[in-house]
mmCIF file with all atom_site columns, C-alpha atoms in Angstrom:
data_model
loop_
_atom_site.group_PDB
_atom_site.id
_atom_site.type_symbol
_atom_site.label_atom_id
_atom_site.label_alt_id
_atom_site.label_comp_id
_atom_site.label_asym_id
_atom_site.label_entity_id
_atom_site.label_seq_id
_atom_site.pdbx_PDB_ins_code
_atom_site.Cartn_x
_atom_site.Cartn_y
_atom_site.Cartn_z
_atom_site.occupancy
_atom_site.B_iso_or_equiv
_atom_site.pdbx_formal_charge
_atom_site.auth_seq_id
_atom_site.auth_comp_id
_atom_site.auth_asym_id
_atom_site.auth_atom_id
_atom_site.pdbx_PDB_model_num
ATOM 1   C CA . MET A 1 1   ? 111.223 120.950 79.829  1.00 0.00 ? 263 MET A CA 1
ATOM 2   C CA . LYS A 1 2   ? 107.484 121.447 79.366  1.00 0.00 ? 264 LYS A CA 1
ATOM 3   C CA . THR A 1 3   ? 106.746 119.090 82.247  1.00 0.00 ? 265 THR A CA 1
ATOM 4   C CA . GLU A 1 4   ? 109.051 121.052 84.577  1.00 0.00 ? 266 GLU A CA 1
ATOM 5   C CA . TYR A 1 5   ? 107.445 124.323 83.472  1.00 0.00 ? 267 TYR A CA 1
ATOM 6   C CA . PHE A 1 6   ? 103.942 123.061 84.289  1.00 0.00 ? 268 PHE A CA 1
ATOM 7   C CA . LYS A 1 7   ? 105.156 121.758 87.663  1.00 0.00 ? 269 LYS A CA 1
ATOM 8   C CA . ILE A 1 8   ? 106.508 125.212 88.536  1.00 0.00 ? 270 ILE A CA 1
ATOM 9   C CA . ILE A 1 9   ? 103.250 126.878 87.436  1.00 0.00 ? 271 ILE A CA 1
ATOM 10  C CA . LYS A 1 10  ? 101.260 124.395 89.533  1.00 0.00 ? 272 LYS A CA 1
ATOM 11  C CA . LYS A 1 11  ? 103.401 125.139 92.594  1.00 0.00 ? 273 LYS A CA 1
ATOM 12  C CA . ILE A 1 12  ? 102.917 128.892 92.137  1.00 0.00 ? 274 ILE A CA 1
ATOM 13  C CA . LYS A 1 13  ? 99.154  128.422 91.825  1.00 0.00 ? 275 LYS A CA 1
ATOM 14  C CA . ASN A 1 14  ? 99.098  126.287 94.977  1.00 0.00 ? 276 ASN A CA 1
ATOM 15  C CA . VAL A 1 15  ? 100.986 129.002 96.886  1.00 0.00 ? 277 VAL A CA 1
ATOM 16  C CA . ASP A 1 16  ? 98.510  131.637 95.626  1.00 0.00 ? 278 ASP A CA 1
ATOM 17  C CA . ILE A 1 17  ? 95.524  129.501 96.612  1.00 0.00 ? 279 ILE A CA 1
ATOM 18  C CA . LYS A 1 18  ? 96.932  128.828 100.081 1.00 0.00 ? 280 LYS A CA 1
ATOM 19  C CA . SER A 1 19  ? 97.591  132.551 100.523 1.00 0.00 ? 281 SER A CA 1
ATOM 20  C CA . ILE A 1 20  ? 93.920  133.199 99.781  1.00 0.00 ? 282 ILE A CA 1
ATOM 21  C CA . ASP A 1 21  ? 93.002  130.501 102.321 1.00 0.00 ? 283 ASP A CA 1
ATOM 22  C CA . LEU A 1 22  ? 94.487  132.743 105.030 1.00 0.00 ? 284 LEU A CA 1
ATOM 23  C CA . VAL A 1 23  ? 91.397  134.942 104.689 1.00 0.00 ? 285 VAL A CA 1
ATOM 24  C CA . TRP A 1 24  ? 89.675  132.521 107.081 1.00 0.00 ? 286 TRP A CA 1
ATOM 25  C CA . PHE A 1 25  ? 91.729  134.126 109.866 1.00 0.00 ? 287 PHE A CA 1
ATOM 26  C CA . LEU A 1 26  ? 89.322  137.072 109.621 1.00 0.00 ? 288 LEU A CA 1
ATOM 27  C CA . LEU A 1 27  ? 86.763  134.913 111.426 1.00 0.00 ? 289 LEU A CA 1
ATOM 28  C CA . PHE A 1 28  ? 88.651  135.377 114.708 1.00 0.00 ? 290 PHE A CA 1
ATOM 29  C CA . PRO A 1 29  ? 88.038  139.117 115.250 1.00 0.00 ? 291 PRO A CA 1
ATOM 30  C CA . ILE A 1 30  ? 84.418  138.667 114.146 1.00 0.00 ? 292 ILE A CA 1
ATOM 31  C CA . LEU A 1 31  ? 83.813  135.806 116.579 1.00 0.00 ? 293 LEU A CA 1
ATOM 32  C CA . ASN A 1 32  ? 85.675  137.545 119.400 1.00 0.00 ? 294 ASN A CA 1
ATOM 33  C CA . ILE A 1 33  ? 83.227  140.441 119.405 1.00 0.00 ? 295 ILE A CA 1
ATOM 34  C CA . ASN A 1 34  ? 81.007  138.059 121.372 1.00 0.00 ? 296 ASN A CA 1
ATOM 35  C CA . TYR A 1 35  ? 83.697  137.601 124.012 1.00 0.00 ? 297 TYR A CA 1
ATOM 36  C CA . ILE A 1 36  ? 83.826  141.341 124.679 1.00 0.00 ? 298 ILE A CA 1
ATOM 37  C CA . VAL A 1 37  ? 80.034  141.655 124.727 1.00 0.00 ? 299 VAL A CA 1
ATOM 38  C CA . ALA A 1 38  ? 79.510  138.610 126.967 1.00 0.00 ? 300 ALA A CA 1
ATOM 39  C CA . ALA A 1 39  ? 82.149  139.803 129.445 1.00 0.00 ? 301 ALA A CA 1
ATOM 40  C CA . ASN A 1 40  ? 80.590  143.252 129.737 1.00 0.00 ? 302 ASN A CA 1
ATOM 41  C CA . ILE A 1 41  ? 76.917  142.352 130.166 1.00 0.00 ? 303 ILE A CA 1
ATOM 42  C CA . VAL A 1 42  ? 77.405  140.269 133.314 1.00 0.00 ? 304 VAL A CA 1
ATOM 43  C CA . GLU A 1 43  ? 78.206  141.523 136.799 1.00 0.00 ? 305 GLU A CA 1
ATOM 44  C CA . SER A 1 44  ? 78.709  138.112 138.358 1.00 0.00 ? 306 SER A CA 1
ATOM 45  C CA . GLY A 1 45  ? 78.749  134.448 137.403 1.00 0.00 ? 307 GLY A CA 1
ATOM 46  C CA . LYS A 1 46  ? 78.472  130.983 138.899 1.00 0.00 ? 308 LYS A CA 1
ATOM 47  C CA . ASN A 1 47  ? 81.505  129.593 140.686 1.00 0.00 ? 309 ASN A CA 1
ATOM 48  C CA . ILE A 1 48  ? 82.106  126.019 139.482 1.00 0.00 ? 310 ILE A CA 1
ATOM 49  C CA . GLU A 1 49  ? 85.254  125.411 141.507 1.00 0.00 ? 311 GLU A CA 1
ATOM 50  C CA . LEU A 1 50  ? 85.917  121.824 142.585 1.00 0.00 ? 312 LEU A CA 1
ATOM 51  C CA . GLY A 1 51  ? 87.887  120.650 145.586 1.00 0.00 ? 313 GLY A CA 1
ATOM 52  C CA . PHE A 1 52  ? 90.615  119.588 143.149 1.00 0.00 ? 314 PHE A CA 1
ATOM 53  C CA . ASP A 1 53  ? 90.949  123.191 141.926 1.00 0.00 ? 315 ASP A CA 1
ATOM 54  C CA . ARG A 1 54  ? 91.938  124.269 145.435 1.00 0.00 ? 316 ARG A CA 1
ATOM 55  C CA . LEU A 1 55  ? 94.753  121.705 145.412 1.00 0.00 ? 317 LEU A CA 1
ATOM 56  C CA . ILE A 1 56  ? 96.316  123.251 142.297 1.00 0.00 ? 318 ILE A CA 1
ATOM 57  C CA . PRO A 1 57  ? 98.906  125.860 143.325 1.00 0.00 ? 319 PRO A CA 1
ATOM 58  C CA . PHE A 1 58  ? 99.319  129.211 141.623 1.00 0.00 ? 320 PHE A CA 1
ATOM 59  C CA . GLU A 1 59  ? 102.459 129.097 139.459 1.00 0.00 ? 321 GLU A CA 1
ATOM 60  C CA . SER A 1 60  ? 103.296 132.293 137.595 1.00 0.00 ? 322 SER A CA 1
ATOM 61  C CA . ILE A 1 61  ? 105.824 130.452 135.369 1.00 0.00 ? 323 ILE A CA 1
ATOM 62  C CA . PHE A 1 62  ? 102.828 129.104 133.449 1.00 0.00 ? 324 PHE A CA 1
ATOM 63  C CA . ILE A 1 63  ? 102.077 132.593 132.146 1.00 0.00 ? 325 ILE A CA 1
ATOM 64  C CA . ILE A 1 64  ? 104.692 131.830 129.462 1.00 0.00 ? 326 ILE A CA 1
ATOM 65  C CA . PRO A 1 65  ? 102.770 128.992 127.736 1.00 0.00 ? 327 PRO A CA 1
ATOM 66  C CA . TYR A 1 66  ? 99.511  130.854 128.417 1.00 0.00 ? 328 TYR A CA 1
ATOM 67  C CA . ILE A 1 67  ? 100.680 133.895 126.415 1.00 0.00 ? 329 ILE A CA 1
ATOM 68  C CA . TYR A 1 68  ? 102.465 131.719 123.838 1.00 0.00 ? 330 TYR A CA 1
ATOM 69  C CA . TRP A 1 69  ? 98.993  130.376 122.953 1.00 0.00 ? 331 TRP A CA 1
ATOM 70  C CA . TYR A 1 70  ? 98.515  133.205 120.432 1.00 0.00 ? 332 TYR A CA 1
ATOM 71  C CA . ILE A 1 71  ? 101.645 132.202 118.519 1.00 0.00 ? 333 ILE A CA 1
ATOM 72  C CA . PHE A 1 72  ? 100.872 128.492 118.929 1.00 0.00 ? 334 PHE A CA 1
ATOM 73  C CA . ILE A 1 73  ? 97.441  128.799 117.288 1.00 0.00 ? 335 ILE A CA 1
ATOM 74  C CA . THR A 1 74  ? 98.715  130.977 114.419 1.00 0.00 ? 336 THR A CA 1
ATOM 75  C CA . ILE A 1 75  ? 101.679 128.723 113.629 1.00 0.00 ? 337 ILE A CA 1
ATOM 76  C CA . GLY A 1 76  ? 99.517  125.619 114.030 1.00 0.00 ? 338 GLY A CA 1
ATOM 77  C CA . LEU A 1 77  ? 96.880  126.765 111.556 1.00 0.00 ? 339 LEU A CA 1
ATOM 78  C CA . ILE A 1 78  ? 99.438  127.885 108.964 1.00 0.00 ? 340 ILE A CA 1
ATOM 79  C CA . TYR A 1 79  ? 101.318 124.590 109.318 1.00 0.00 ? 341 TYR A CA 1
ATOM 80  C CA . ILE A 1 80  ? 98.137  122.543 108.853 1.00 0.00 ? 342 ILE A CA 1
ATOM 81  C CA . LEU A 1 81  ? 97.310  124.642 105.771 1.00 0.00 ? 343 LEU A CA 1
ATOM 82  C CA . TYR A 1 82  ? 100.809 124.006 104.387 1.00 0.00 ? 344 TYR A CA 1
ATOM 83  C CA . LYS A 1 83  ? 100.358 120.256 104.833 1.00 0.00 ? 345 LYS A CA 1
ATOM 84  C CA . SER A 1 84  ? 96.697  119.794 103.895 1.00 0.00 ? 346 SER A CA 1
ATOM 85  C CA . ARG A 1 85  ? 94.053  122.263 102.730 1.00 0.00 ? 347 ARG A CA 1
ATOM 86  C CA . SER A 1 86  ? 91.272  119.808 103.550 1.00 0.00 ? 348 SER A CA 1
ATOM 87  C CA . GLU A 1 87  ? 92.465  119.432 107.171 1.00 0.00 ? 349 GLU A CA 1
ATOM 88  C CA . TYR A 1 88  ? 92.874  123.206 107.360 1.00 0.00 ? 350 TYR A CA 1
ATOM 89  C CA . ILE A 1 89  ? 89.232  123.890 106.530 1.00 0.00 ? 351 ILE A CA 1
ATOM 90  C CA . LYS A 1 90  ? 88.174  121.149 108.940 1.00 0.00 ? 352 LYS A CA 1
ATOM 91  C CA . VAL A 1 91  ? 90.033  122.769 111.818 1.00 0.00 ? 353 VAL A CA 1
ATOM 92  C CA . PHE A 1 92  ? 88.627  126.195 110.939 1.00 0.00 ? 354 PHE A CA 1
ATOM 93  C CA . ILE A 1 93  ? 85.076  124.852 110.833 1.00 0.00 ? 355 ILE A CA 1
ATOM 94  C CA . ALA A 1 94  ? 85.750  123.099 114.141 1.00 0.00 ? 356 ALA A CA 1
ATOM 95  C CA . ILE A 1 95  ? 87.094  126.267 115.766 1.00 0.00 ? 357 ILE A CA 1
ATOM 96  C CA . THR A 1 96  ? 84.197  128.363 114.437 1.00 0.00 ? 358 THR A CA 1
ATOM 97  C CA . ILE A 1 97  ? 81.579  125.921 115.731 1.00 0.00 ? 359 ILE A CA 1
ATOM 98  C CA . GLY A 1 98  ? 83.442  125.447 119.014 1.00 0.00 ? 360 GLY A CA 1
ATOM 99  C CA . MET A 1 99  ? 83.867  129.151 119.732 1.00 0.00 ? 361 MET A CA 1
ATOM 100 C CA . SER A 1 100 ? 80.241  129.825 118.774 1.00 0.00 ? 362 SER A CA 1
ATOM 101 C CA . CYS A 1 101 ? 79.094  127.135 121.233 1.00 0.00 ? 363 CYS A CA 1
ATOM 102 C CA . CYS A 1 102 ? 81.269  128.682 123.941 1.00 0.00 ? 364 CYS A CA 1
ATOM 103 C CA . TYR A 1 103 ? 79.782  132.131 123.379 1.00 0.00 ? 365 TYR A CA 1
ATOM 104 C CA . VAL A 1 104 ? 76.225  130.793 123.534 1.00 0.00 ? 366 VAL A CA 1
ATOM 105 C CA . ILE A 1 105 ? 77.080  129.171 126.879 1.00 0.00 ? 367 ILE A CA 1
ATOM 106 C CA . TYR A 1 106 ? 78.699  132.400 128.112 1.00 0.00 ? 368 TYR A CA 1
ATOM 107 C CA . TYR A 1 107 ? 75.466  134.277 127.410 1.00 0.00 ? 369 TYR A CA 1
ATOM 108 C CA . ILE A 1 108 ? 73.123  131.787 129.098 1.00 0.00 ? 370 ILE A CA 1
ATOM 109 C CA . PHE A 1 109 ? 75.402  130.349 131.807 1.00 0.00 ? 371 PHE A CA 1
ATOM 110 C CA . PRO A 1 110 ? 78.010  132.937 132.858 1.00 0.00 ? 372 PRO A CA 1
ATOM 111 C CA . THR A 1 111 ? 80.689  131.691 135.235 1.00 0.00 ? 373 THR A CA 1
ATOM 112 C CA . GLN A 1 112 ? 83.190  133.536 137.371 1.00 0.00 ? 374 GLN A CA 1
ATOM 113 C CA . ILE A 1 113 ? 86.559  132.656 138.860 1.00 0.00 ? 375 ILE A CA 1
ATOM 114 C CA . ILE A 1 114 ? 87.932  134.227 142.026 1.00 0.00 ? 376 ILE A CA 1
ATOM 115 C CA . ARG A 1 115 ? 91.537  135.073 141.283 1.00 0.00 ? 377 ARG A CA 1
ATOM 116 C CA . PRO A 1 116 ? 94.334  135.299 143.854 1.00 0.00 ? 378 PRO A CA 1
ATOM 117 C CA . VAL A 1 117 ? 96.023  138.591 144.690 1.00 0.00 ? 379 VAL A CA 1
ATOM 118 C CA . VAL A 1 118 ? 99.367  138.427 142.897 1.00 0.00 ? 380 VAL A CA 1
ATOM 119 C CA . ASP A 1 119 ? 102.218 140.710 143.960 1.00 0.00 ? 381 ASP A CA 1
ATOM 120 C CA . LYS A 1 120 ? 104.396 142.388 141.348 1.00 0.00 ? 382 LYS A CA 1
ATOM 121 C CA . SER A 1 121 ? 107.705 141.136 142.717 1.00 0.00 ? 383 SER A CA 1
ATOM 122 C CA . ASN A 1 122 ? 108.913 139.663 139.406 1.00 0.00 ? 384 ASN A CA 1
ATOM 123 C CA . ILE A 1 123 ? 108.290 139.886 135.671 1.00 0.00 ? 385 ILE A CA 1
ATOM 124 C CA . LEU A 1 124 ? 106.155 136.737 135.562 1.00 0.00 ? 386 LEU A CA 1
ATOM 125 C CA . ASN A 1 125 ? 103.821 138.042 138.260 1.00 0.00 ? 387 ASN A CA 1
ATOM 126 C CA . LYS A 1 126 ? 103.605 141.360 136.435 1.00 0.00 ? 388 LYS A CA 1
ATOM 127 C CA . LEU A 1 127 ? 102.552 139.547 133.256 1.00 0.00 ? 389 LEU A CA 1
ATOM 128 C CA . VAL A 1 128 ? 99.874  137.651 135.187 1.00 0.00 ? 390 VAL A CA 1
ATOM 129 C CA . ASN A 1 129 ? 98.527  140.942 136.538 1.00 0.00 ? 391 ASN A CA 1
ATOM 130 C CA . ILE A 1 130 ? 98.398  142.382 133.017 1.00 0.00 ? 392 ILE A CA 1
ATOM 131 C CA . ILE A 1 131 ? 96.308  139.393 131.893 1.00 0.00 ? 393 ILE A CA 1
ATOM 132 C CA . TYR A 1 132 ? 94.042  139.800 134.934 1.00 0.00 ? 394 TYR A CA 1
ATOM 133 C CA . LEU A 1 133 ? 93.609  143.485 134.116 1.00 0.00 ? 395 LEU A CA 1
ATOM 134 C CA . LYS A 1 134 ? 92.820  142.959 130.435 1.00 0.00 ? 396 LYS A CA 1
ATOM 135 C CA . ASP A 1 135 ? 90.698  139.809 130.791 1.00 0.00 ? 397 ASP A CA 1
ATOM 136 C CA . LYS A 1 136 ? 87.696  139.939 133.121 1.00 0.00 ? 398 LYS A CA 1
ATOM 137 C CA . PRO A 1 137 ? 87.169  136.907 135.413 1.00 0.00 ? 399 PRO A CA 1
ATOM 138 C CA . PHE A 1 138 ? 83.933  135.906 133.686 1.00 0.00 ? 400 PHE A CA 1
ATOM 139 C CA . ASN A 1 139 ? 82.937  133.336 131.069 1.00 0.00 ? 401 ASN A CA 1
ATOM 140 C CA . CYS A 1 140 ? 85.404  130.560 131.768 1.00 0.00 ? 402 CYS A CA 1
ATOM 141 C CA . PHE A 1 141 ? 83.259  127.522 130.917 1.00 0.00 ? 403 PHE A CA 1
ATOM 142 C CA . PRO A 1 142 ? 84.229  126.054 128.464 1.00 0.00 ? 404 PRO A CA 1
ATOM 143 C CA . SER A 1 143 ? 87.727  127.468 127.961 1.00 0.00 ? 405 SER A CA 1
ATOM 144 C CA . ILE A 1 144 ? 88.429  128.859 124.479 1.00 0.00 ? 406 ILE A CA 1
ATOM 145 C CA . HIS A 1 145 ? 92.140  128.718 125.314 1.00 0.00 ? 407 HIS A CA 1
ATOM 146 C CA . VAL A 1 146 ? 91.813  124.962 125.784 1.00 0.00 ? 408 VAL A CA 1
ATOM 147 C CA . LEU A 1 147 ? 89.341  124.531 122.922 1.00 0.00 ? 409 LEU A CA 1
ATOM 148 C CA . ASN A 1 148 ? 91.553  125.990 120.187 1.00 0.00 ? 410 ASN A CA 1
ATOM 149 C CA . THR A 1 149 ? 94.694  124.387 121.595 1.00 0.00 ? 411 THR A CA 1
ATOM 150 C CA . TYR A 1 150 ? 93.080  120.961 121.602 1.00 0.00 ? 412 TYR A CA 1
ATOM 151 C CA . PHE A 1 151 ? 91.868  121.371 118.008 1.00 0.00 ? 413 PHE A CA 1
ATOM 152 C CA . ILE A 1 152 ? 95.413  122.187 116.849 1.00 0.00 ? 414 ILE A CA 1
ATOM 153 C CA . MET A 1 153 ? 96.718  119.153 118.732 1.00 0.00 ? 415 MET A CA 1
ATOM 154 C CA . ARG A 1 154 ? 94.105  116.857 117.186 1.00 0.00 ? 416 ARG A CA 1
ATOM 155 C CA . TYR A 1 155 ? 94.477  118.101 113.614 1.00 0.00 ? 417 TYR A CA 1
ATOM 156 C CA . THR A 1 156 ? 98.284  117.993 113.613 1.00 0.00 ? 418 THR A CA 1
ATOM 157 C CA . LYS A 1 157 ? 99.109  114.574 112.190 1.00 0.00 ? 419 LYS A CA 1
ATOM 158 C CA . PHE A 1 158 ? 102.080 112.439 113.229 1.00 0.00 ? 420 PHE A CA 1
ATOM 159 C CA . GLU A 1 159 ? 102.738 111.553 109.594 1.00 0.00 ? 421 GLU A CA 1
ATOM 160 C CA . TYR A 1 160 ? 103.197 115.230 108.647 1.00 0.00 ? 422 TYR A CA 1
ATOM 161 C CA . ASN A 1 161 ? 106.333 115.668 110.703 1.00 0.00 ? 423 ASN A CA 1
ATOM 162 C CA . LYS A 1 162 ? 107.283 113.651 113.782 1.00 0.00 ? 424 LYS A CA 1
ATOM 163 C CA . LYS A 1 163 ? 109.213 116.445 115.522 1.00 0.00 ? 425 LYS A CA 1
ATOM 164 C CA . TYR A 1 164 ? 106.514 119.049 114.904 1.00 0.00 ? 426 TYR A CA 1
ATOM 165 C CA . PHE A 1 165 ? 103.858 116.626 116.141 1.00 0.00 ? 427 PHE A CA 1
ATOM 166 C CA . TYR A 1 166 ? 105.716 116.131 119.440 1.00 0.00 ? 428 TYR A CA 1
ATOM 167 C CA . TYR A 1 167 ? 106.193 119.900 119.738 1.00 0.00 ? 429 TYR A CA 1
ATOM 168 C CA . THR A 1 168 ? 102.453 120.465 119.254 1.00 0.00 ? 430 THR A CA 1
ATOM 169 C CA . GLN A 1 169 ? 101.416 117.840 121.783 1.00 0.00 ? 431 GLN A CA 1
ATOM 170 C CA . THR A 1 170 ? 103.945 118.930 124.424 1.00 0.00 ? 432 THR A CA 1
ATOM 171 C CA . VAL A 1 171 ? 103.337 122.666 124.143 1.00 0.00 ? 433 VAL A CA 1
ATOM 172 C CA . GLY A 1 172 ? 99.595  122.058 123.822 1.00 0.00 ? 434 GLY A CA 1
ATOM 173 C CA . VAL A 1 173 ? 99.521  120.202 127.146 1.00 0.00 ? 435 VAL A CA 1
ATOM 174 C CA . LEU A 1 174 ? 101.521 123.013 128.802 1.00 0.00 ? 436 LEU A CA 1
ATOM 175 C CA . ILE A 1 175 ? 99.073  125.612 127.477 1.00 0.00 ? 437 ILE A CA 1
ATOM 176 C CA . ILE A 1 176 ? 96.093  123.629 128.757 1.00 0.00 ? 438 ILE A CA 1
ATOM 177 C CA . LEU A 1 177 ? 97.725  123.221 132.180 1.00 0.00 ? 439 LEU A CA 1
ATOM 178 C CA . SER A 1 178 ? 98.606  126.917 132.264 1.00 0.00 ? 440 SER A CA 1
ATOM 179 C CA . THR A 1 179 ? 94.925  127.865 132.356 1.00 0.00 ? 441 THR A CA 1
ATOM 180 C CA . VAL A 1 180 ? 94.519  126.335 135.825 1.00 0.00 ? 442 VAL A CA 1
ATOM 181 C CA . PHE A 1 181 ? 97.996  127.112 137.187 1.00 0.00 ? 443 PHE A CA 1
ATOM 182 C CA . ILE A 1 182 ? 97.585  130.875 136.678 1.00 0.00 ? 444 ILE A CA 1
ATOM 183 C CA . LYS A 1 183 ? 93.980  130.639 137.925 1.00 0.00 ? 445 LYS A CA 1
ATOM 184 C CA . GLN A 1 184 ? 92.277  131.708 134.719 1.00 0.00 ? 446 GLN A CA 1
ATOM 185 C CA . HIS A 1 185 ? 90.102  128.591 134.575 1.00 0.00 ? 447 HIS A CA 1
ATOM 186 C CA . PHE A 1 186 ? 88.670  125.708 136.568 1.00 0.00 ? 448 PHE A CA 1
ATOM 187 C CA . VAL A 1 187 ? 89.271  122.009 135.929 1.00 0.00 ? 449 VAL A CA 1
ATOM 188 C CA . LEU A 1 188 ? 85.675  121.698 134.681 1.00 0.00 ? 450 LEU A CA 1
ATOM 189 C CA . ASP A 1 189 ? 86.437  124.317 132.006 1.00 0.00 ? 451 ASP A CA 1
ATOM 190 C CA . ILE A 1 190 ? 89.148  122.049 130.600 1.00 0.00 ? 452 ILE A CA 1
ATOM 191 C CA . ILE A 1 191 ? 86.976  118.930 130.723 1.00 0.00 ? 453 ILE A CA 1
ATOM 192 C CA . ALA A 1 192 ? 84.049  120.696 129.034 1.00 0.00 ? 454 ALA A CA 1
ATOM 193 C CA . SER A 1 193 ? 86.304  122.048 126.268 1.00 0.00 ? 455 SER A CA 1
ATOM 194 C CA . ILE A 1 194 ? 87.799  118.643 125.459 1.00 0.00 ? 456 ILE A CA 1
ATOM 195 C CA . ILE A 1 195 ? 84.379  116.943 125.392 1.00 0.00 ? 457 ILE A CA 1
ATOM 196 C CA . LEU A 1 196 ? 83.027  119.713 123.140 1.00 0.00 ? 458 LEU A CA 1
ATOM 197 C CA . CYS A 1 197 ? 86.039  119.352 120.817 1.00 0.00 ? 459 CYS A CA 1
ATOM 198 C CA . GLU A 1 198 ? 85.605  115.610 120.456 1.00 0.00 ? 460 GLU A CA 1
ATOM 199 C CA . GLU A 1 199 ? 81.901  115.962 119.667 1.00 0.00 ? 461 GLU A CA 1
ATOM 200 C CA . ILE A 1 200 ? 82.602  118.613 117.025 1.00 0.00 ? 462 ILE A CA 1
ATOM 201 C CA . ILE A 1 201 ? 85.390  116.540 115.440 1.00 0.00 ? 463 ILE A CA 1
ATOM 202 C CA . PHE A 1 202 ? 83.022  113.568 115.287 1.00 0.00 ? 464 PHE A CA 1
ATOM 203 C CA . LEU A 1 203 ? 80.412  115.687 113.458 1.00 0.00 ? 465 LEU A CA 1
ATOM 204 C CA . ILE A 1 204 ? 82.926  117.226 111.049 1.00 0.00 ? 466 ILE A CA 1
ATOM 205 C CA . ASN A 1 205 ? 84.191  113.781 110.078 1.00 0.00 ? 467 ASN A CA 1
ATOM 206 C CA . LYS A 1 206 ? 80.654  113.088 108.837 1.00 0.00 ? 468 LYS A CA 1
ATOM 207 C CA . ILE A 1 207 ? 80.777  115.980 106.353 1.00 0.00 ? 469 ILE A CA 1
ATOM 208 C CA . LYS A 1 208 ? 81.417  114.869 102.775 1.00 0.00 ? 470 LYS A CA 1
ATOM 209 C CA . SER A 1 209 ? 84.661  116.025 101.168 1.00 0.00 ? 471 SER A CA 1
ATOM 210 C CA . GLU A 1 210 ? 82.702  117.687 98.328  1.00 0.00 ? 472 GLU A CA 1
ATOM 211 C CA . SER A 1 211 ? 80.944  119.943 100.836 1.00 0.00 ? 473 SER A CA 1
ATOM 212 C CA . LEU A 1 212 ? 84.227  120.766 102.557 1.00 0.00 ? 474 LEU A CA 1
ATOM 213 C CA . ASN A 1 213 ? 85.813  121.684 99.224  1.00 0.00 ? 475 ASN A CA 1
ATOM 214 C CA . LYS A 1 214 ? 82.942  124.041 98.421  1.00 0.00 ? 476 LYS A CA 1
ATOM 215 C CA . ILE A 1 215 ? 83.456  125.860 101.717 1.00 0.00 ? 477 ILE A CA 1
ATOM 216 C CA . LEU A 1 216 ? 87.235  125.868 101.285 1.00 0.00 ? 478 LEU A CA 1
ATOM 217 C CA . ASP A 1 217 ? 87.071  127.332 97.782  1.00 0.00 ? 479 ASP A CA 1
ATOM 218 C CA . LEU A 1 218 ? 84.573  130.066 98.685  1.00 0.00 ? 480 LEU A CA 1
ATOM 219 C CA . PRO A 1 219 ? 87.208  132.850 99.098  1.00 0.00 ? 481 PRO A CA 1
ATOM 220 C CA . LEU A 1 220 ? 88.867  131.784 95.827  1.00 0.00 ? 482 LEU A CA 1
ATOM 221 C CA . ARG A 1 221 ? 85.549  131.878 93.949  1.00 0.00 ? 483 ARG A CA 1
ATOM 222 C CA . ILE A 1 222 ? 84.818  135.342 95.331  1.00 0.00 ? 484 ILE A CA 1
ATOM 223 C CA . LYS A 1 223 ? 88.287  136.535 94.285  1.00 0.00 ? 485 LYS A CA 1
ATOM 224 C CA . ASN A 1 224 ? 87.941  135.069 90.790  1.00 0.00 ? 486 ASN A CA 1
ATOM 225 C CA . ARG A 1 225 ? 84.558  136.715 90.344  1.00 0.00 ? 487 ARG A CA 1
ATOM 226 C CA . PHE A 1 226 ? 85.932  140.028 91.589  1.00 0.00 ? 488 PHE A CA 1
ATOM 227 C CA . ASP A 1 227 ? 88.920  139.777 89.210  1.00 0.00 ? 489 ASP A CA 1
ATOM 228 C CA . LYS A 1 228 ? 86.611  138.966 86.322  1.00 0.00 ? 490 LYS A CA 1
ATOM 229 C CA . ASN A 1 229 ? 84.401  141.973 87.046  1.00 0.00 ? 491 ASN A CA 1
ATOM 230 C CA . ASN A 1 230 ? 87.447  144.229 87.183  1.00 0.00 ? 492 ASN A CA 1
ATOM 231 C CA . GLU A 1 231 ? 89.063  143.083 83.959  1.00 0.00 ? 493 GLU A CA 1
ATOM 232 C CA . ILE A 1 232 ? 89.929  145.917 81.576  1.00 0.00 ? 494 ILE A CA 1
ATOM 233 C CA . THR A 1 233 ? 88.761  145.372 78.034  1.00 0.00 ? 495 THR A CA 1
ATOM 234 C CA . TYR A 1 234 ? 90.789  146.884 75.251  1.00 0.00 ? 496 TYR A CA 1
#
C-alpha cells in the first residue's frame, strides 16, 4: 500500500515538473521579436534563386502543411517532453541556438524572394495571399520553418512510438516541401537550415548531462525559491 502511494505521489510530482517545463515556450515570442525587427529594417535583399527553383511549380495545396507547422511544432515539443525531459531541453536549446543564428544572418545577409501573383479563385489561394500579406518576402535564408521542423523530426525517436515517429517524419517532409511549393523559400534556404541543424545537434551532443539538467531545472529552482519566499509563517 505504501509503495503504491509513493508511486502515485511520484507521478503527480513528475506531472507538476513537466508542467513547469512548458515555461520554455516563452522563448518563442522573445526570439521572434528579431524576426519582426529584421523584416522591417530592410527594403530589399539578395535573390539566391537557383535554376532548380524555377522548375518547382506553385502549388497552393501545400499551404495546408505550411500552416499546420504551428500545430506540428507545439505537439512535437509537448510529445518529446512527455517522453523525455532530457531530449526536451536538448531540442529547446537547439531551437534557441538555431533561431538565433538565423536572425544574425537575417541582419547581416538579408535575402528576398519574388513571389508569384496568386489569384483568389479558391480558399487555398486566399490562404496563400493571407500569408503573403502578413509575412514580408525578406529573410528567407536559412528557413526557420524548415529549421524547427527538422529539429522535431530529429529529436522524435522511433523507440518512443513507431506510429508517431512515422507521422512526424511524413508531415515534417511535407512542411519542408511546402516552403518551396508556395514560394516562401528557395531550395538553398532548406539546405542551409538542414546543415545548420546538424551542426547544432552535433554540438549539443557534446554537452554533459549534468549541464543539461542544470538548465532544465532552472524554472523549477526559480519556482521553488519563489514559493519559499512567499511561505506564510504562523
